[in-house]
mmCIF file with all atom_site columns, C-alpha atoms and ligand atoms in Angstrom:
data_model
loop_
_atom_site.group_PDB
_atom_site.id
_atom_site.type_symbol
_atom_site.label_atom_id
_atom_site.label_alt_id
_atom_site.label_comp_id
_atom_site.label_asym_id
_atom_site.label_entity_id
_atom_site.label_seq_id
_atom_site.pdbx_PDB_ins_code
_atom_site.Cartn_x
_atom_site.Cartn_y
_atom_site.Cartn_z
_atom_site.occupancy
_atom_site.B_iso_or_equiv
_atom_site.pdbx_formal_charge
_atom_site.auth_seq_id
_atom_site.auth_comp_id
_atom_site.auth_asym_id
_atom_site.auth_atom_id
_atom_site.pdbx_PDB_model_num
ATOM   1   C CA  . MET C 1 1   ? -0.979  -3.907 -21.281 1.00 66.00 ? 1   MET C CA  1
ATOM   2   C CA  . HIS C 1 2   ? -4.445  -4.622 -20.046 1.00 67.00 ? 2   HIS C CA  1
ATOM   3   C CA  . THR C 1 3   ? -5.481  -3.100 -16.416 1.00 75.00 ? 3   THR C CA  1
ATOM   4   C CA  . ALA C 1 4   ? -8.532  -2.065 -14.765 1.00 85.00 ? 4   ALA C CA  1
ATOM   5   C CA  . ASN C 1 5   ? -9.963  1.328  -15.580 1.00 94.00 ? 5   ASN C CA  1
ATOM   6   C CA  . PRO C 1 6   ? -9.383  4.217  -12.981 1.00 98.00 ? 6   PRO C CA  1
ATOM   7   C CA  . HIS C 1 7   ? -12.905 5.498  -11.817 1.00 97.00 ? 7   HIS C CA  1
ATOM   8   C CA  . ILE C 1 8   ? -14.533 7.592  -8.744  1.00 98.00 ? 8   ILE C CA  1
ATOM   9   C CA  . ILE C 1 9   ? -16.473 5.251  -6.367  1.00 98.00 ? 9   ILE C CA  1
ATOM   10  C CA  . GLN C 1 10  ? -19.644 7.016  -4.302  1.00 98.00 ? 10  GLN C CA  1
ATOM   11  C CA  . LEU C 1 11  ? -19.499 5.877  -0.941  1.00 98.00 ? 11  LEU C CA  1
ATOM   12  C CA  . PRO C 1 12  ? -22.342 5.622  1.228   1.00 98.00 ? 12  PRO C CA  1
ATOM   13  C CA  . LYS C 1 13  ? -23.478 8.766  2.876   1.00 98.00 ? 13  LYS C CA  1
ATOM   14  C CA  . ILE C 1 14  ? -25.628 8.820  5.776   1.00 98.00 ? 14  ILE C CA  1
ATOM   15  C CA  . ILE C 1 15  ? -27.150 12.348 6.075   1.00 98.00 ? 15  ILE C CA  1
ATOM   16  C CA  . ASP C 1 16  ? -27.602 13.112 9.984   1.00 98.00 ? 16  ASP C CA  1
ATOM   17  C CA  . PRO C 1 17  ? -28.362 16.783 11.339  1.00 98.00 ? 17  PRO C CA  1
ATOM   18  C CA  . ARG C 1 18  ? -25.575 15.639 13.923  1.00 98.00 ? 18  ARG C CA  1
ATOM   19  C CA  . GLY C 1 19  ? -22.853 15.043 11.601  1.00 98.00 ? 19  GLY C CA  1
ATOM   20  C CA  . ASN C 1 20  ? -22.583 13.165 8.093   1.00 98.00 ? 20  ASN C CA  1
ATOM   21  C CA  . LEU C 1 21  ? -21.263 9.548  8.162   1.00 98.00 ? 21  LEU C CA  1
ATOM   22  C CA  . SER C 1 22  ? -19.696 7.724  5.403   1.00 98.00 ? 22  SER C CA  1
ATOM   23  C CA  . PHE C 1 23  ? -18.087 4.072  5.377   1.00 98.00 ? 23  PHE C CA  1
ATOM   24  C CA  . ILE C 1 24  ? -15.848 1.586  3.254   1.00 97.00 ? 24  ILE C CA  1
ATOM   25  C CA  . GLU C 1 25  ? -16.416 -2.321 3.492   1.00 96.00 ? 25  GLU C CA  1
ATOM   26  C CA  . GLU C 1 26  ? -13.457 -3.808 1.647   1.00 91.00 ? 26  GLU C CA  1
ATOM   27  C CA  . GLU C 1 27  ? -14.599 -5.983 -1.352  1.00 88.00 ? 27  GLU C CA  1
ATOM   28  C CA  . ASN C 1 28  ? -18.027 -4.604 -0.907  1.00 93.00 ? 28  ASN C CA  1
ATOM   29  C CA  . HIS C 1 29  ? -17.548 -0.588 -1.933  1.00 95.00 ? 29  HIS C CA  1
ATOM   30  C CA  . ILE C 1 30  ? -13.969 -0.921 -3.368  1.00 96.00 ? 30  ILE C CA  1
ATOM   31  C CA  . PRO C 1 31  ? -12.768 -3.765 -5.046  1.00 95.00 ? 31  PRO C CA  1
ATOM   32  C CA  . PHE C 1 32  ? -10.214 -5.173 -2.915  1.00 96.00 ? 32  PHE C CA  1
ATOM   33  C CA  . ASN C 1 33  ? -9.107  -6.434 0.597   1.00 97.00 ? 33  ASN C CA  1
ATOM   34  C CA  . ILE C 1 34  ? -7.509  -3.576 2.623   1.00 97.00 ? 34  ILE C CA  1
ATOM   35  C CA  . ALA C 1 35  ? -4.049  -4.443 3.698   1.00 98.00 ? 35  ALA C CA  1
ATOM   36  C CA  . ARG C 1 36  ? -2.565  -0.865 4.530   1.00 98.00 ? 36  ARG C CA  1
ATOM   37  C CA  . THR C 1 37  ? -3.960  2.453  5.332   1.00 98.00 ? 37  THR C CA  1
ATOM   38  C CA  . TYR C 1 38  ? -1.767  5.772  5.020   1.00 98.00 ? 38  TYR C CA  1
ATOM   39  C CA  . TRP C 1 39  ? -2.401  9.398  4.813   1.00 98.00 ? 39  TRP C CA  1
ATOM   40  C CA  . ILE C 1 40  ? -0.795  12.531 3.807   1.00 98.00 ? 40  ILE C CA  1
ATOM   41  C CA  . TYR C 1 41  ? -1.319  15.647 5.578   1.00 98.00 ? 41  TYR C CA  1
ATOM   42  C CA  . ASP C 1 42  ? 0.097   18.867 6.191   1.00 98.00 ? 42  ASP C CA  1
ATOM   43  C CA  . VAL C 1 43  ? 1.243   19.743 2.622   1.00 98.00 ? 43  VAL C CA  1
ATOM   44  C CA  . PRO C 1 44  ? 2.967   22.806 2.117   1.00 97.00 ? 44  PRO C CA  1
ATOM   45  C CA  . GLY C 1 45  ? 1.432   24.960 -0.921  1.00 95.00 ? 45  GLY C CA  1
ATOM   46  C CA  . GLY C 1 46  ? 2.470   23.952 -4.120  1.00 96.00 ? 46  GLY C CA  1
ATOM   47  C CA  . GLU C 1 47  ? 4.290   20.523 -3.197  1.00 98.00 ? 47  GLU C CA  1
ATOM   48  C CA  . ILE C 1 48  ? 3.284   17.312 -5.485  1.00 98.00 ? 48  ILE C CA  1
ATOM   49  C CA  . ARG C 1 49  ? 3.335   13.915 -3.688  1.00 97.00 ? 49  ARG C CA  1
ATOM   50  C CA  . GLY C 1 50  ? 3.822   10.957 -5.850  1.00 96.00 ? 50  GLY C CA  1
ATOM   51  C CA  . GLY C 1 51  ? 5.395   10.639 -9.012  1.00 96.00 ? 51  GLY C CA  1
ATOM   52  C CA  . HIS C 1 52  ? 5.678   6.533  -9.304  1.00 98.00 ? 52  HIS C CA  1
ATOM   53  C CA  . ALA C 1 53  ? 3.633   3.943  -10.378 1.00 98.00 ? 53  ALA C CA  1
ATOM   54  C CA  . TYR C 1 54  ? 2.789   0.411  -8.850  1.00 98.00 ? 54  TYR C CA  1
ATOM   55  C CA  . LYS C 1 55  ? 3.521   -2.854 -10.531 1.00 98.00 ? 55  LYS C CA  1
ATOM   56  C CA  . GLU C 1 56  ? 0.894   -4.769 -9.052  1.00 97.00 ? 56  GLU C CA  1
ATOM   57  C CA  . LEU C 1 57  ? -0.675  -2.586 -6.212  1.00 97.00 ? 57  LEU C CA  1
ATOM   58  C CA  . GLN C 1 58  ? -3.834  -1.148 -6.272  1.00 97.00 ? 58  GLN C CA  1
ATOM   59  C CA  . GLU C 1 59  ? -5.215  1.817  -4.282  1.00 98.00 ? 59  GLU C CA  1
ATOM   60  C CA  . PHE C 1 60  ? -8.133  3.987  -3.362  1.00 98.00 ? 60  PHE C CA  1
ATOM   61  C CA  . ILE C 1 61  ? -7.823  7.412  -2.843  1.00 98.00 ? 61  ILE C CA  1
ATOM   62  C CA  . ILE C 1 62  ? -10.245 10.089 -0.608  1.00 98.00 ? 62  ILE C CA  1
ATOM   63  C CA  . ALA C 1 63  ? -10.146 13.511 0.194   1.00 98.00 ? 63  ALA C CA  1
ATOM   64  C CA  . LEU C 1 64  ? -11.022 13.008 3.550   1.00 98.00 ? 64  LEU C CA  1
ATOM   65  C CA  . SER C 1 65  ? -10.662 16.764 4.451   1.00 98.00 ? 65  SER C CA  1
ATOM   66  C CA  . GLY C 1 66  ? -10.420 19.674 1.814   1.00 98.00 ? 66  GLY C CA  1
ATOM   67  C CA  . SER C 1 67  ? -9.741  18.815 -1.650  1.00 98.00 ? 67  SER C CA  1
ATOM   68  C CA  . PHE C 1 68  ? -6.762  18.080 -4.111  1.00 98.00 ? 68  PHE C CA  1
ATOM   69  C CA  . ASP C 1 69  ? -6.106  16.699 -7.744  1.00 98.00 ? 69  ASP C CA  1
ATOM   70  C CA  . VAL C 1 70  ? -4.811  13.240 -8.679  1.00 98.00 ? 70  VAL C CA  1
ATOM   71  C CA  . ILE C 1 71  ? -3.230  13.273 -12.089 1.00 98.00 ? 71  ILE C CA  1
ATOM   72  C CA  . LEU C 1 72  ? -3.265  9.532  -13.388 1.00 98.00 ? 72  LEU C CA  1
ATOM   73  C CA  . HIS C 1 73  ? -1.200  8.401  -16.662 1.00 98.00 ? 73  HIS C CA  1
ATOM   74  C CA  . ASP C 1 74  ? -1.826  5.485  -18.666 1.00 97.00 ? 74  ASP C CA  1
ATOM   75  C CA  . GLY C 1 75  ? 1.347   5.282  -20.734 1.00 96.00 ? 75  GLY C CA  1
ATOM   76  C CA  . LYS C 1 76  ? -0.308  7.176  -23.329 1.00 97.00 ? 76  LYS C CA  1
ATOM   77  C CA  . GLU C 1 77  ? -2.556  9.938  -22.170 1.00 97.00 ? 77  GLU C CA  1
ATOM   78  C CA  . GLU C 1 78  ? -3.240  11.434 -18.544 1.00 97.00 ? 78  GLU C CA  1
ATOM   79  C CA  . ILE C 1 79  ? -6.630  12.168 -17.009 1.00 97.00 ? 79  ILE C CA  1
ATOM   80  C CA  . LYS C 1 80  ? -6.986  14.676 -13.928 1.00 98.00 ? 80  LYS C CA  1
ATOM   81  C CA  . TYR C 1 81  ? -9.592  13.802 -10.942 1.00 98.00 ? 81  TYR C CA  1
ATOM   82  C CA  . HIS C 1 82  ? -10.510 16.526 -8.744  1.00 98.00 ? 82  HIS C CA  1
ATOM   83  C CA  . LEU C 1 83  ? -11.159 15.120 -5.450  1.00 98.00 ? 83  LEU C CA  1
ATOM   84  C CA  . ASN C 1 84  ? -12.903 17.587 -2.910  1.00 98.00 ? 84  ASN C CA  1
ATOM   85  C CA  . ARG C 1 85  ? -15.782 15.214 -0.959  1.00 98.00 ? 85  ARG C CA  1
ATOM   86  C CA  . SER C 1 86  ? -14.988 12.715 1.497   1.00 97.00 ? 86  SER C CA  1
ATOM   87  C CA  . TYR C 1 87  ? -17.736 10.436 0.138   1.00 98.00 ? 87  TYR C CA  1
ATOM   88  C CA  . ASN C 1 88  ? -16.012 10.093 -3.356  1.00 98.00 ? 88  ASN C CA  1
ATOM   89  C CA  . GLY C 1 89  ? -12.747 8.347  -3.779  1.00 98.00 ? 89  GLY C CA  1
ATOM   90  C CA  . LEU C 1 90  ? -10.641 7.405  -6.499  1.00 98.00 ? 90  LEU C CA  1
ATOM   91  C CA  . PHE C 1 91  ? -9.820  3.796  -7.571  1.00 98.00 ? 91  PHE C CA  1
ATOM   92  C CA  . VAL C 1 92  ? -6.193  3.420  -9.036  1.00 98.00 ? 92  VAL C CA  1
ATOM   93  C CA  . PRO C 1 93  ? -5.543  0.127  -10.412 1.00 98.00 ? 93  PRO C CA  1
ATOM   94  C CA  . LYS C 1 94  ? -1.695  -0.887 -11.018 1.00 97.00 ? 94  LYS C CA  1
ATOM   95  C CA  . MET C 1 95  ? 0.122   0.633  -13.313 1.00 97.00 ? 95  MET C CA  1
ATOM   96  C CA  . TYR C 1 96  ? -0.835  4.081  -13.682 1.00 98.00 ? 96  TYR C CA  1
ATOM   97  C CA  . TRP C 1 97  ? 1.897   6.825  -13.051 1.00 98.00 ? 97  TRP C CA  1
ATOM   98  C CA  . ARG C 1 98  ? 0.209   9.052  -10.324 1.00 98.00 ? 98  ARG C CA  1
ATOM   99  C CA  . SER C 1 99  ? 0.561   12.383 -8.801  1.00 98.00 ? 99  SER C CA  1
ATOM   100 C CA  . ILE C 1 100 ? -1.036  13.759 -6.515  1.00 98.00 ? 100 ILE C CA  1
ATOM   101 C CA  . GLU C 1 101 ? -1.201  17.896 -6.299  1.00 98.00 ? 101 GLU C CA  1
ATOM   102 C CA  . ASN C 1 102 ? -3.121  21.269 -5.958  1.00 98.00 ? 102 ASN C CA  1
ATOM   103 C CA  . PHE C 1 103 ? -3.502  20.156 -2.089  1.00 98.00 ? 103 PHE C CA  1
ATOM   104 C CA  . SER C 1 104 ? -5.720  22.719 -0.405  1.00 98.00 ? 104 SER C CA  1
ATOM   105 C CA  . THR C 1 105 ? -4.947  24.312 2.893   1.00 97.00 ? 105 THR C CA  1
ATOM   106 C CA  . ASN C 1 106 ? -5.385  21.414 5.934   1.00 96.00 ? 106 ASN C CA  1
ATOM   107 C CA  . SER C 1 107 ? -6.359  18.854 3.058   1.00 98.00 ? 107 SER C CA  1
ATOM   108 C CA  . VAL C 1 108 ? -5.854  15.021 4.225   1.00 98.00 ? 108 VAL C CA  1
ATOM   109 C CA  . ALA C 1 109 ? -5.584  12.477 1.438   1.00 98.00 ? 109 ALA C CA  1
ATOM   110 C CA  . LEU C 1 110 ? -6.360  9.052  2.999   1.00 98.00 ? 110 LEU C CA  1
ATOM   111 C CA  . VAL C 1 111 ? -4.935  6.064  0.790   1.00 98.00 ? 111 VAL C CA  1
ATOM   112 C CA  . LEU C 1 112 ? -6.020  2.611  1.196   1.00 98.00 ? 112 LEU C CA  1
ATOM   113 C CA  . SER C 1 113 ? -3.949  -0.062 -0.419  1.00 98.00 ? 113 SER C CA  1
ATOM   114 C CA  . ASP C 1 114 ? -4.282  -3.966 -1.360  1.00 98.00 ? 114 ASP C CA  1
ATOM   115 C CA  . ASP C 1 115 ? -1.051  -4.754 0.012   1.00 98.00 ? 115 ASP C CA  1
ATOM   116 C CA  . VAL C 1 116 ? 1.781   -3.409 2.548   1.00 98.00 ? 116 VAL C CA  1
ATOM   117 C CA  . TYR C 1 117 ? 4.643   -1.261 1.633   1.00 98.00 ? 117 TYR C CA  1
ATOM   118 C CA  . ASN C 1 118 ? 7.125   -2.794 -0.615  1.00 98.00 ? 118 ASN C CA  1
ATOM   119 C CA  . VAL C 1 119 ? 9.877   -0.511 -1.938  1.00 98.00 ? 119 VAL C CA  1
ATOM   120 C CA  . ASN C 1 120 ? 10.102  -3.273 -4.912  1.00 98.00 ? 120 ASN C CA  1
ATOM   121 C CA  . GLU C 1 121 ? 6.858   -2.381 -6.278  1.00 98.00 ? 121 GLU C CA  1
ATOM   122 C CA  . TYR C 1 122 ? 7.358   1.118  -6.769  1.00 98.00 ? 122 TYR C CA  1
ATOM   123 C CA  . ILE C 1 123 ? 8.290   2.187  -10.679 1.00 98.00 ? 123 ILE C CA  1
ATOM   124 C CA  . ARG C 1 124 ? 9.877   5.679  -10.117 1.00 98.00 ? 124 ARG C CA  1
ATOM   125 C CA  . ASP C 1 125 ? 11.122  6.437  -13.691 1.00 98.00 ? 125 ASP C CA  1
ATOM   126 C CA  . PHE C 1 126 ? 8.497   7.979  -15.835 1.00 98.00 ? 126 PHE C CA  1
ATOM   127 C CA  . GLU C 1 127 ? 10.246  6.597  -19.511 1.00 98.00 ? 127 GLU C CA  1
ATOM   128 C CA  . GLU C 1 128 ? 10.942  3.216  -17.621 1.00 98.00 ? 128 GLU C CA  1
ATOM   129 C CA  . PHE C 1 129 ? 7.042   3.089  -16.751 1.00 98.00 ? 129 PHE C CA  1
ATOM   130 C CA  . LYS C 1 130 ? 5.940   4.143  -20.164 1.00 98.00 ? 130 LYS C CA  1
ATOM   131 C CA  . LYS C 1 131 ? 8.049   1.277  -21.531 1.00 97.00 ? 131 LYS C CA  1
ATOM   132 C CA  . MET C 1 132 ? 6.591   -1.155 -19.534 1.00 97.00 ? 132 MET C CA  1
ATOM   133 C CA  . ARG C 1 133 ? 3.147   0.019  -20.004 1.00 96.00 ? 133 ARG C CA  1
ATOM   134 C CA  . ASN C 1 134 ? 3.151   0.174  -23.581 1.00 94.00 ? 134 ASN C CA  1
ATOM   135 C CA  . SER C 1 135 ? 4.697   -3.402 -24.072 1.00 89.00 ? 135 SER C CA  1
HETATM 136 P P1  . TYD L 2 .   ? 5.903   7.561  -1.503  1.00 58.88 ? 201 TYD L P1  1
HETATM 137 O O1  . TYD L 2 .   ? 5.262   6.412  -1.262  1.00 58.88 ? 201 TYD L O1  1
HETATM 138 O O2  . TYD L 2 .   ? 7.052   7.681  -2.088  1.00 58.88 ? 201 TYD L O2  1
HETATM 139 O O3  . TYD L 2 .   ? 5.408   9.387  -1.050  1.00 58.88 ? 201 TYD L O3  1
HETATM 140 P P2  . TYD L 2 .   ? 4.339   9.948  -1.955  1.00 58.88 ? 201 TYD L P2  1
HETATM 141 O O4  . TYD L 2 .   ? 4.166   8.942  -3.491  1.00 58.88 ? 201 TYD L O4  1
HETATM 142 O O5  . TYD L 2 .   ? 3.005   10.182 -1.529  1.00 58.88 ? 201 TYD L O5  1
HETATM 143 O O6  . TYD L 2 .   ? 5.270   11.049 -2.413  1.00 58.88 ? 201 TYD L O6  1
HETATM 144 O O7  . TYD L 2 .   ? 6.535   7.671  0.393   1.00 58.88 ? 201 TYD L O7  1
HETATM 145 C C1  . TYD L 2 .   ? 7.620   8.427  0.589   1.00 58.88 ? 201 TYD L C1  1
HETATM 146 C C2  . TYD L 2 .   ? 8.380   7.264  1.769   1.00 58.88 ? 201 TYD L C2  1
HETATM 147 O O8  . TYD L 2 .   ? 7.406   7.046  3.004   1.00 58.88 ? 201 TYD L O8  1
HETATM 148 C C3  . TYD L 2 .   ? 8.947   6.739  1.434   1.00 58.88 ? 201 TYD L C3  1
HETATM 149 O O9  . TYD L 2 .   ? 10.594  6.593  2.172   1.00 58.88 ? 201 TYD L O9  1
HETATM 150 C C4  . TYD L 2 .   ? 8.531   5.352  1.880   1.00 58.88 ? 201 TYD L C4  1
HETATM 151 C C5  . TYD L 2 .   ? 7.661   5.733  3.187   1.00 58.88 ? 201 TYD L C5  1
HETATM 152 N N1  . TYD L 2 .   ? 6.259   4.873  3.456   1.00 58.88 ? 201 TYD L N1  1
HETATM 153 C C6  . TYD L 2 .   ? 6.112   3.795  4.203   1.00 58.88 ? 201 TYD L C6  1
HETATM 154 O O10 . TYD L 2 .   ? 7.199   3.662  4.729   1.00 58.88 ? 201 TYD L O10 1
HETATM 155 N N2  . TYD L 2 .   ? 4.829   3.155  3.773   1.00 58.88 ? 201 TYD L N2  1
HETATM 156 C C7  . TYD L 2 .   ? 4.237   3.709  3.347   1.00 58.88 ? 201 TYD L C7  1
HETATM 157 O O11 . TYD L 2 .   ? 2.943   2.856  3.679   1.00 58.88 ? 201 TYD L O11 1
HETATM 158 C C8  . TYD L 2 .   ? 4.206   4.589  2.490   1.00 58.88 ? 201 TYD L C8  1
HETATM 159 C C9  . TYD L 2 .   ? 2.812   4.962  2.074   1.00 58.88 ? 201 TYD L C9  1
HETATM 160 C C10 . TYD L 2 .   ? 5.380   5.283  2.240   1.00 58.88 ? 201 TYD L C10 1
#
């Protein structure tokens, strides 16, 4: 199965002595239209979020505050991305198993998604994911 590659995208950063500012425009800075935004916060130490893949959904993940690791698995190997800057984000294409872990205290993960929530988009069984990914 061929999908796009995950990659870090550096967002605009307007440096200002009053405080810095960054922004995202759909299709301009990220390669999709934004249908949904959600965020993960108040994560207790040691907890892991995610542990699933999406059949068609694409996401863009930003450490708006603090830091965490996004672990992506393509069915053969995994890559770890450490996110710790609010002007960097990780583009996650469809069909990547993803977990988010190692959240720092008070960190906030902002996630932009190209579709609304749909439970049928989820693959929650890793073996099933690998089978689908490698077929
Ligand atoms: P889930 O995507 O499994 O969380 P994570 O991958 O971060 O561990 O979602 C957890 C719960 O929240 C699940 O019951 C569905 C619900 N949910 C929504 O209702 N809307 C959403 O946009 C998201 C992301 C989750």
